[in-house]
CSV table of C-alpha atoms in Angstrom, one decimal:
chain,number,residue,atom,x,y,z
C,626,UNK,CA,-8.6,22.5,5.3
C,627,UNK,CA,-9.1,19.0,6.1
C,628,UNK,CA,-5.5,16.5,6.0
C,629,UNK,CA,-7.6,14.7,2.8
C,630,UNK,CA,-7.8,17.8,0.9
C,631,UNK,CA,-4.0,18.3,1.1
C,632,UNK,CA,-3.5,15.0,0.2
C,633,UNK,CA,-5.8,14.8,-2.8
C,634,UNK,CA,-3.9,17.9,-4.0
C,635,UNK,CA,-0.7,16.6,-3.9
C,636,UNK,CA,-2.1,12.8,-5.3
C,637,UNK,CA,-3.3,15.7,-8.5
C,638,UNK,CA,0.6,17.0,-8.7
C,639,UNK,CA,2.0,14.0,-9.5
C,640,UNK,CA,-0.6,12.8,-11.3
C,641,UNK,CA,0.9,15.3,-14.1
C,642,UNK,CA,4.1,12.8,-14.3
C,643,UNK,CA,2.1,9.7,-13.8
C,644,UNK,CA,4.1,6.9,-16.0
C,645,UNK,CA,3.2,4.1,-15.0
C,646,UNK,CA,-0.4,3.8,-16.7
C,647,UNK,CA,0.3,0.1,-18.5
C,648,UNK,CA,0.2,-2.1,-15.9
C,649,UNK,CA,-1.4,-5.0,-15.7
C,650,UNK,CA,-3.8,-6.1,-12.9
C,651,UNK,CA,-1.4,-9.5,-12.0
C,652,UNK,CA,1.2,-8.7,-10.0
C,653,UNK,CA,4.6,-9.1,-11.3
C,654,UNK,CA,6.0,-10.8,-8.5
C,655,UNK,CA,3.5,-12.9,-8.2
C,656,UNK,CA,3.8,-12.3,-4.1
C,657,UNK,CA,1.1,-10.9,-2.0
C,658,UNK,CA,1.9,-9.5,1.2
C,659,UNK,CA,-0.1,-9.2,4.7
C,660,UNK,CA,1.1,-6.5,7.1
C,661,UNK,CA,-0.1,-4.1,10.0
C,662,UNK,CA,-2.3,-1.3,8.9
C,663,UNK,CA,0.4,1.2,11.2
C,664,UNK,CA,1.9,4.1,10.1
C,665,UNK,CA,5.8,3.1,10.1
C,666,UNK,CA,5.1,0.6,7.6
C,667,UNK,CA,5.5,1.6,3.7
C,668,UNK,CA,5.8,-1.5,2.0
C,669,UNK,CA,6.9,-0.2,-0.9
C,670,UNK,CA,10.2,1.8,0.3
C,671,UNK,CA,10.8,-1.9,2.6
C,672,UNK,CA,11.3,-3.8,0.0
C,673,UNK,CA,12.3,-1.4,-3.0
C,674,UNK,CA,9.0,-2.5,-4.5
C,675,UNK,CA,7.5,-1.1,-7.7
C,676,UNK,CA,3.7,0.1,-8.3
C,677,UNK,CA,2.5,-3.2,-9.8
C,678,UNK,CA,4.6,-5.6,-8.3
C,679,UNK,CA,2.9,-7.3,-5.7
C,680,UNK,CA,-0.4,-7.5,-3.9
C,681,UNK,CA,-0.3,-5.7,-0.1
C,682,UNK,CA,-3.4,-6.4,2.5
C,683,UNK,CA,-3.4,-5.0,5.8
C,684,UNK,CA,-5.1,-4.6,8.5
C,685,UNK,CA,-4.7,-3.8,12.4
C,686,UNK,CA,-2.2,-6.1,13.6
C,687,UNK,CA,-1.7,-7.9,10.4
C,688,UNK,CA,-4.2,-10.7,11.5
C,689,UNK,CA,-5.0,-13.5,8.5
C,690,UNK,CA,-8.3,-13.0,9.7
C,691,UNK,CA,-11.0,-14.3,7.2
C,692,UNK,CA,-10.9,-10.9,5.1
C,693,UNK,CA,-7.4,-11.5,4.9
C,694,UNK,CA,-7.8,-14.9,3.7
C,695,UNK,CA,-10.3,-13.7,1.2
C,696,UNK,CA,-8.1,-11.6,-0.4
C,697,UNK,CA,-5.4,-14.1,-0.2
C,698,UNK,CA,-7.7,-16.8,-2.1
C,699,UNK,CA,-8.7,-14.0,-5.0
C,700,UNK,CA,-5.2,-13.0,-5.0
C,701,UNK,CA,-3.9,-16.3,-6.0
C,702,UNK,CA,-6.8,-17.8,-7.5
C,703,UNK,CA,-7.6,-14.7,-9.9
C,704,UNK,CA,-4.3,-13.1,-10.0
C,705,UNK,CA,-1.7,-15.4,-9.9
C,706,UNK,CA,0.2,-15.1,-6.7
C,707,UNK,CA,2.4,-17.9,-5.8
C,708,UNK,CA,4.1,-16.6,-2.3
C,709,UNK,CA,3.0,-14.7,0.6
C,710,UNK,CA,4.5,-13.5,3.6
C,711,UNK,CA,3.3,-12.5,6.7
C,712,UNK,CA,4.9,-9.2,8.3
C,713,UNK,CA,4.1,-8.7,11.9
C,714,UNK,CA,6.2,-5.9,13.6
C,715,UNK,CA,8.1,-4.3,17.0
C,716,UNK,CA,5.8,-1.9,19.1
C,717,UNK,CA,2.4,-3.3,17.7
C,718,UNK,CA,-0.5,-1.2,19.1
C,719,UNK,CA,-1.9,-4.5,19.1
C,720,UNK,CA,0.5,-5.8,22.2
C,721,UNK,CA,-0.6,-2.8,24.2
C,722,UNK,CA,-4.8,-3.7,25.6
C,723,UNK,CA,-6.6,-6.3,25.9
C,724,UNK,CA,-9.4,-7.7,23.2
C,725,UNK,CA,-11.4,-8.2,26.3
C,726,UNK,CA,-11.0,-5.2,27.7
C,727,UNK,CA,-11.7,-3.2,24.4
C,728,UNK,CA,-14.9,-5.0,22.9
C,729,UNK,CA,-16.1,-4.0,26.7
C,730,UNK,CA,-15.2,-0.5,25.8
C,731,UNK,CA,-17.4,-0.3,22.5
C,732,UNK,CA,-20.2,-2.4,24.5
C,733,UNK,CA,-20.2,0.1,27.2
C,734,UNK,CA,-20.2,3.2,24.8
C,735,UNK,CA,-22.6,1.7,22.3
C,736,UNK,CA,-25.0,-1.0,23.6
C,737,UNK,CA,-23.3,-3.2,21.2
C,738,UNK,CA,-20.8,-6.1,21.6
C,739,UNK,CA,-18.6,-6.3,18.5
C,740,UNK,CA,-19.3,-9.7,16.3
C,741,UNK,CA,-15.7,-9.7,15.6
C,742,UNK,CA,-12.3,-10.9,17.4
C,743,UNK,CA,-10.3,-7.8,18.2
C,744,UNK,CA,-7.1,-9.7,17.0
C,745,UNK,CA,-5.2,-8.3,19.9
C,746,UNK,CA,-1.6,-10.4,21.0
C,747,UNK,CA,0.7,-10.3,23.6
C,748,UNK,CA,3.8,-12.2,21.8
C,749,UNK,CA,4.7,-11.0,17.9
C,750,UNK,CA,6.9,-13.8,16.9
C,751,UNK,CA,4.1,-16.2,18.4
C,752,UNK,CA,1.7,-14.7,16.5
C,753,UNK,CA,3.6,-14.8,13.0
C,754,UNK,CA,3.5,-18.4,13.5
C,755,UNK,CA,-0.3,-18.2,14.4
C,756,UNK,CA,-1.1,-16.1,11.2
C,757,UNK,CA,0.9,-18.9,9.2
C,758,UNK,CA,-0.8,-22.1,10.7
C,759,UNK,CA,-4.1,-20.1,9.7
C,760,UNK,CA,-2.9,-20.0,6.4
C,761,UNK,CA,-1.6,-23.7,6.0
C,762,UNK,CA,-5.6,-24.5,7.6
C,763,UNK,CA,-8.0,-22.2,5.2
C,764,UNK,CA,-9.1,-24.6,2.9
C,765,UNK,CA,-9.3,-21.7,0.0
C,766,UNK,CA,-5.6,-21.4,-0.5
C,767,UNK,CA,-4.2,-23.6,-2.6
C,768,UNK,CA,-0.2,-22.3,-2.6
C,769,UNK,CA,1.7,-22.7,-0.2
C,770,UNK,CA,4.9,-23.9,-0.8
C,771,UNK,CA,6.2,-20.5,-0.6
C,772,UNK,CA,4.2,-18.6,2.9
C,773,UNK,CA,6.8,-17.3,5.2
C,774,UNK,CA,6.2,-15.2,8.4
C,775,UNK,CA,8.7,-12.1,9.2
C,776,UNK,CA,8.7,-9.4,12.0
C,777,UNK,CA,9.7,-5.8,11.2
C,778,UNK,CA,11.8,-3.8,13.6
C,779,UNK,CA,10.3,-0.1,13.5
C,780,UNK,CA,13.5,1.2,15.6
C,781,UNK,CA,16.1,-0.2,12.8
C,782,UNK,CA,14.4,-1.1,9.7
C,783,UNK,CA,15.5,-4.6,9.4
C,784,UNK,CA,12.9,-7.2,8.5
C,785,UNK,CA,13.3,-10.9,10.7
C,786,UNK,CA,12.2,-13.7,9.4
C,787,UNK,CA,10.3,-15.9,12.3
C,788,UNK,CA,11.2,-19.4,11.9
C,789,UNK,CA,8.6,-22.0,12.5
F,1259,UNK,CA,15.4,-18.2,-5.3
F,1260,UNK,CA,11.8,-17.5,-4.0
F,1261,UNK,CA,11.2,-14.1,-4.5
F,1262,UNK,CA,10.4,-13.4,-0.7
F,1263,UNK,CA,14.4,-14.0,-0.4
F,1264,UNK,CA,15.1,-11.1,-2.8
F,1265,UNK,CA,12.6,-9.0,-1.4
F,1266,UNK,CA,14.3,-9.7,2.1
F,1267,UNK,CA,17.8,-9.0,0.6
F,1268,UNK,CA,16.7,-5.6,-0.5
F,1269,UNK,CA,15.0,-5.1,2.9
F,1270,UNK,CA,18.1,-5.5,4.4
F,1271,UNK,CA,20.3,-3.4,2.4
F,1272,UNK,CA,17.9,-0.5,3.0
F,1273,UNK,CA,17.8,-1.2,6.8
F,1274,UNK,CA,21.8,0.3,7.0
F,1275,UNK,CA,20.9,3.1,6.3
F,1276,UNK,CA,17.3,3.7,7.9
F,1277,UNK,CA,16.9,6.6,9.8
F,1278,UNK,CA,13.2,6.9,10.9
F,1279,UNK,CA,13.5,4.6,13.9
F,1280,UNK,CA,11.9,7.2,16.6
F,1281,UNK,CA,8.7,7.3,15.1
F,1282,UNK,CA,5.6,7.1,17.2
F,1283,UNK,CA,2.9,4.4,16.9
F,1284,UNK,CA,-0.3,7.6,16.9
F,1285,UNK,CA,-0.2,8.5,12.9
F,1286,UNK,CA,1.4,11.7,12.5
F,1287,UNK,CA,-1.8,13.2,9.6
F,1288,UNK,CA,-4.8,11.5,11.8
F,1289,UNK,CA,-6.3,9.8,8.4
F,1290,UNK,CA,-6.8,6.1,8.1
F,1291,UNK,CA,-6.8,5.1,4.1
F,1292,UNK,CA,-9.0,1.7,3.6
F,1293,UNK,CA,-8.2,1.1,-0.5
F,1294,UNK,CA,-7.9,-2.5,-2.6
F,1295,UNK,CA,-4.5,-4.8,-2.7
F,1296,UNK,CA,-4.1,-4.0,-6.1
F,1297,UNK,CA,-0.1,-3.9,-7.1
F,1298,UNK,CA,-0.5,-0.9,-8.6
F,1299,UNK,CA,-1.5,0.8,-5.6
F,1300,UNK,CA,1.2,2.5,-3.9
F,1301,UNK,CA,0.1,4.2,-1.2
F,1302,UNK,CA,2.8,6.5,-0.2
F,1303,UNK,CA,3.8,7.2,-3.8
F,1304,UNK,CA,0.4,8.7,-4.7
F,1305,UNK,CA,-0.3,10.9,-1.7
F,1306,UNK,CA,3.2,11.7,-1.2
F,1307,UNK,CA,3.4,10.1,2.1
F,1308,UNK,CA,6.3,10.0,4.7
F,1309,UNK,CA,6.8,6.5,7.3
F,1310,UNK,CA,4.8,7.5,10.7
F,1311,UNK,CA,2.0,9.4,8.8
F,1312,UNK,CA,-1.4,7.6,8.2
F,1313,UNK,CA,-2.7,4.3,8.8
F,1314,UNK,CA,-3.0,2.0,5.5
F,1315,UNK,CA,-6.0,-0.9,5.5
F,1316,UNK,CA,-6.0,-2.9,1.9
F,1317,UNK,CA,-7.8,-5.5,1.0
F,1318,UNK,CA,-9.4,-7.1,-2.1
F,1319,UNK,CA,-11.4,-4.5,-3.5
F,1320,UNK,CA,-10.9,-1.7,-0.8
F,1321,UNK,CA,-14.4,-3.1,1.2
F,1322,UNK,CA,-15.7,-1.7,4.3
F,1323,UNK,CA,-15.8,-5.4,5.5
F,1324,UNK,CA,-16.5,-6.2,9.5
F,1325,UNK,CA,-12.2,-6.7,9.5
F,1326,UNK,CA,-12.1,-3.0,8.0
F,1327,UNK,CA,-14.7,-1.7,10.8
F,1328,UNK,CA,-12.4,-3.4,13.7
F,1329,UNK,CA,-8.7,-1.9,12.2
F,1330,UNK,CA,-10.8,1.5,12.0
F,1331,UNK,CA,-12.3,1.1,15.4
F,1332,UNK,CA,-8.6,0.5,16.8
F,1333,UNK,CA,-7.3,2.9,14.7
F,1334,UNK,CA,-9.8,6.1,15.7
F,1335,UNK,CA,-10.2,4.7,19.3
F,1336,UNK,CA,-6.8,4.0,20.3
F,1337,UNK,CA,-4.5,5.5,17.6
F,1338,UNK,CA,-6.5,9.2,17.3
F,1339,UNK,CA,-7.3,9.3,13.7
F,1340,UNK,CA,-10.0,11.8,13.0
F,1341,UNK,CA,-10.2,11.2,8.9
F,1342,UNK,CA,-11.2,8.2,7.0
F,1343,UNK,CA,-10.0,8.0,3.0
F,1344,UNK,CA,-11.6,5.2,1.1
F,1345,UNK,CA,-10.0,4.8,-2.3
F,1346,UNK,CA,-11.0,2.2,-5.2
F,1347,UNK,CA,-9.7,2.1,-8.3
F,1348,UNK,CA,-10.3,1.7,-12.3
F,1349,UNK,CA,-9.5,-1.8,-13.9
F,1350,UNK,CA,-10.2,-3.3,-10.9
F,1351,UNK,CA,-10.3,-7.0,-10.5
F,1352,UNK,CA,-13.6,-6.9,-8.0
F,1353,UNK,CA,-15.6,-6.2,-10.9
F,1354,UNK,CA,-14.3,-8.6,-13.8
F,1355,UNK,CA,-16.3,-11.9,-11.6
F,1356,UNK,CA,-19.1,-12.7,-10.1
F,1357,UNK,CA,-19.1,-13.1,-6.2
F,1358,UNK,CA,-21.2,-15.8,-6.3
F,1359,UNK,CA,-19.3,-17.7,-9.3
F,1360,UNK,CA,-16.1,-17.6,-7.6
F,1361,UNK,CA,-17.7,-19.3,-4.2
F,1362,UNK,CA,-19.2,-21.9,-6.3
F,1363,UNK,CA,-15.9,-22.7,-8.2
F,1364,UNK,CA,-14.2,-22.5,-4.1
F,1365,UNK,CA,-17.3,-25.3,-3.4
F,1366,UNK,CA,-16.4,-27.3,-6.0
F,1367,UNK,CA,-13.1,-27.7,-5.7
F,1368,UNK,CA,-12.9,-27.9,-2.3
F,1369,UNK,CA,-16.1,-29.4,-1.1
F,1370,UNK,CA,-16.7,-26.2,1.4
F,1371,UNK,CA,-18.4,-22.8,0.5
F,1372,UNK,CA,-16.9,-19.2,1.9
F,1373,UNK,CA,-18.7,-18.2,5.2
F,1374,UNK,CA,-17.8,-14.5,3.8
F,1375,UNK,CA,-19.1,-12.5,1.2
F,1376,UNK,CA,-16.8,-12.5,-2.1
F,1377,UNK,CA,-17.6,-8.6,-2.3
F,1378,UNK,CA,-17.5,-8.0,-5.9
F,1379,UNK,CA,-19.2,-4.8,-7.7
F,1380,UNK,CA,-20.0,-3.9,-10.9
F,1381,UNK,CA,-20.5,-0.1,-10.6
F,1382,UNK,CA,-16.6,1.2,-8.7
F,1383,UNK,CA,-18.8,4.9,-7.9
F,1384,UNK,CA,-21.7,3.0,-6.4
F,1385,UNK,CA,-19.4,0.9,-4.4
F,1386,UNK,CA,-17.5,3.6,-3.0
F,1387,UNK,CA,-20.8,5.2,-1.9
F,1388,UNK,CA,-21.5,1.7,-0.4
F,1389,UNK,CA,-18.7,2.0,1.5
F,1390,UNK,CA,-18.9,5.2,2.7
F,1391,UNK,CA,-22.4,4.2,4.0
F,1392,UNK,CA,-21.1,0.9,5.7
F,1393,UNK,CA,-18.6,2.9,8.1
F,1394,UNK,CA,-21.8,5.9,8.8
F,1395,UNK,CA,-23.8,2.9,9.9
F,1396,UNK,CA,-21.2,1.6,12.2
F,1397,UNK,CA,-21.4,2.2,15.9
F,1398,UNK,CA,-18.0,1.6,16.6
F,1399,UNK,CA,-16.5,4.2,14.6
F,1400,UNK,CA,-16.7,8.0,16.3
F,1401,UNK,CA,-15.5,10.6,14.2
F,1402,UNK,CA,-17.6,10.6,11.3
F,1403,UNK,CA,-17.1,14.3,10.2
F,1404,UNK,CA,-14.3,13.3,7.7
F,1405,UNK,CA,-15.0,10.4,5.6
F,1406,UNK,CA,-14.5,10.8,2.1
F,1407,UNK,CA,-14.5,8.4,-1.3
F,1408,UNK,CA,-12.2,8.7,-3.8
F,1409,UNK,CA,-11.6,6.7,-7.5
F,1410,UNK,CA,-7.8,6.5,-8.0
F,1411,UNK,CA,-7.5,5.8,-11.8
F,1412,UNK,CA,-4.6,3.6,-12.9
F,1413,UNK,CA,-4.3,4.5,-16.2
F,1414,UNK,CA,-3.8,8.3,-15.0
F,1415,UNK,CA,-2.7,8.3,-11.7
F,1416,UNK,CA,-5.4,11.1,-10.8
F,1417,UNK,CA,-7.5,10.7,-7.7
F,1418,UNK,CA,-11.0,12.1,-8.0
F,1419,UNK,CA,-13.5,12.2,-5.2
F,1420,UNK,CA,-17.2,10.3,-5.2
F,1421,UNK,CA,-19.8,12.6,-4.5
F,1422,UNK,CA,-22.3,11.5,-2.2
């Protein structure tokens, strides 16, 4: 059996005490969150968050890349969020290779040279800051009073914030 | 007080008593989930999830976009994930505007149109299948053996797969 089908079973299980069916689409918090894609992260048990409380968009690395900031702009512009933060963390696959030396890696393999940045980074408070002066630039996003750049520490579970 | 404070607070009060802090980067289930930002998406509530076990990509509407193909890439490549979930949901706020409505009203107001696609969809089982075929057609992903579409419904809670 394949991991999905284990997982699908158990998403079935508690389906059976599912309570939670009223939510709205907005979130309540009115806060939408961009984080890494890895596996340490559950946003949820972070922050003591409910299921409809805020928007969460992730991604390898946690890059505001232009998907990102897509989502930001329907996120506030459709949904109503007023804050985001930016949640980088400790031990980031992304510190460990090179862009460069990866997009070589799928060119070599497959003829093909990725039209995408690989997003890699070598300093993770340095690149909180980067991810937030994208944000302040993309014309699309029209809140941000409120857009604040943390680092997550895998090994202790405490959440930095990275100030500017 | 912002709400990002209070989420921090909480953050912090969990962090005393974290315990998972020898976790490796590798997920621990191999499975990579791409699904929307919607709040009422928790991940790790729904498949029963522990920190350390699968890779979590979100954005607005769950897409296959190029940013979903590079976290994948990294993810299968350098990470060793060998199954791909891609979950969209009921009620979801992809399909209640048009793509090409919202970049005009981004135009207007700001003088500058998107250089990316909106990715709205009307139909959520034909986008799913849409999906699915973006990441078959990509040469940068590998491990294609595994890659399966799901509907998560949010008045329900039950997860139910999109046949090809």
């Amino acid at each position: 059996m394949v991991v999905i089908d284990e997982l699908i079973e158990r998403a079935q299980a508690a389906s059976v005490s599912f309570n939670n069916g009223n939510l709205p689409a907005p979130p309540a918090r009115r806060v939408a969150i961009v984080t890494c894609m890895d596996a340490r992260i559950d946003v949820h048990a972070i922050f003591g968050l409910q299921p409809g409380d805020v928007h969460v968009i992730r991604n390898a690395g946690g890059a505001v890349t232009d998907d990102a900031v897509r989502s930001l702009a329907i996120s506030q512009r459709l949904l109503g969020t007023e804050e985001i933060m930016v949640m980088h963390h400790t031990d980031c696959g992304m510190t460990s290779f090179s862009g460069e030396d990866f997009a070589r890696q799928l060119q070599d393999e497959t003829g093909i040279r990725p039209g995408w940045a690989v997003e890699t980074f070598t300093d993770v408070e340095g690149d909180v800051r980067q991810s937030l002066a994208r944000i302040h630039a993309s014309p699309f996003l029209g809140r941000k009073d409120a857009v604040r750049g943390f680092v997550y520490d895998v090994g202790t579970g405490r959440v930095d914030e990275v100030r500017p």
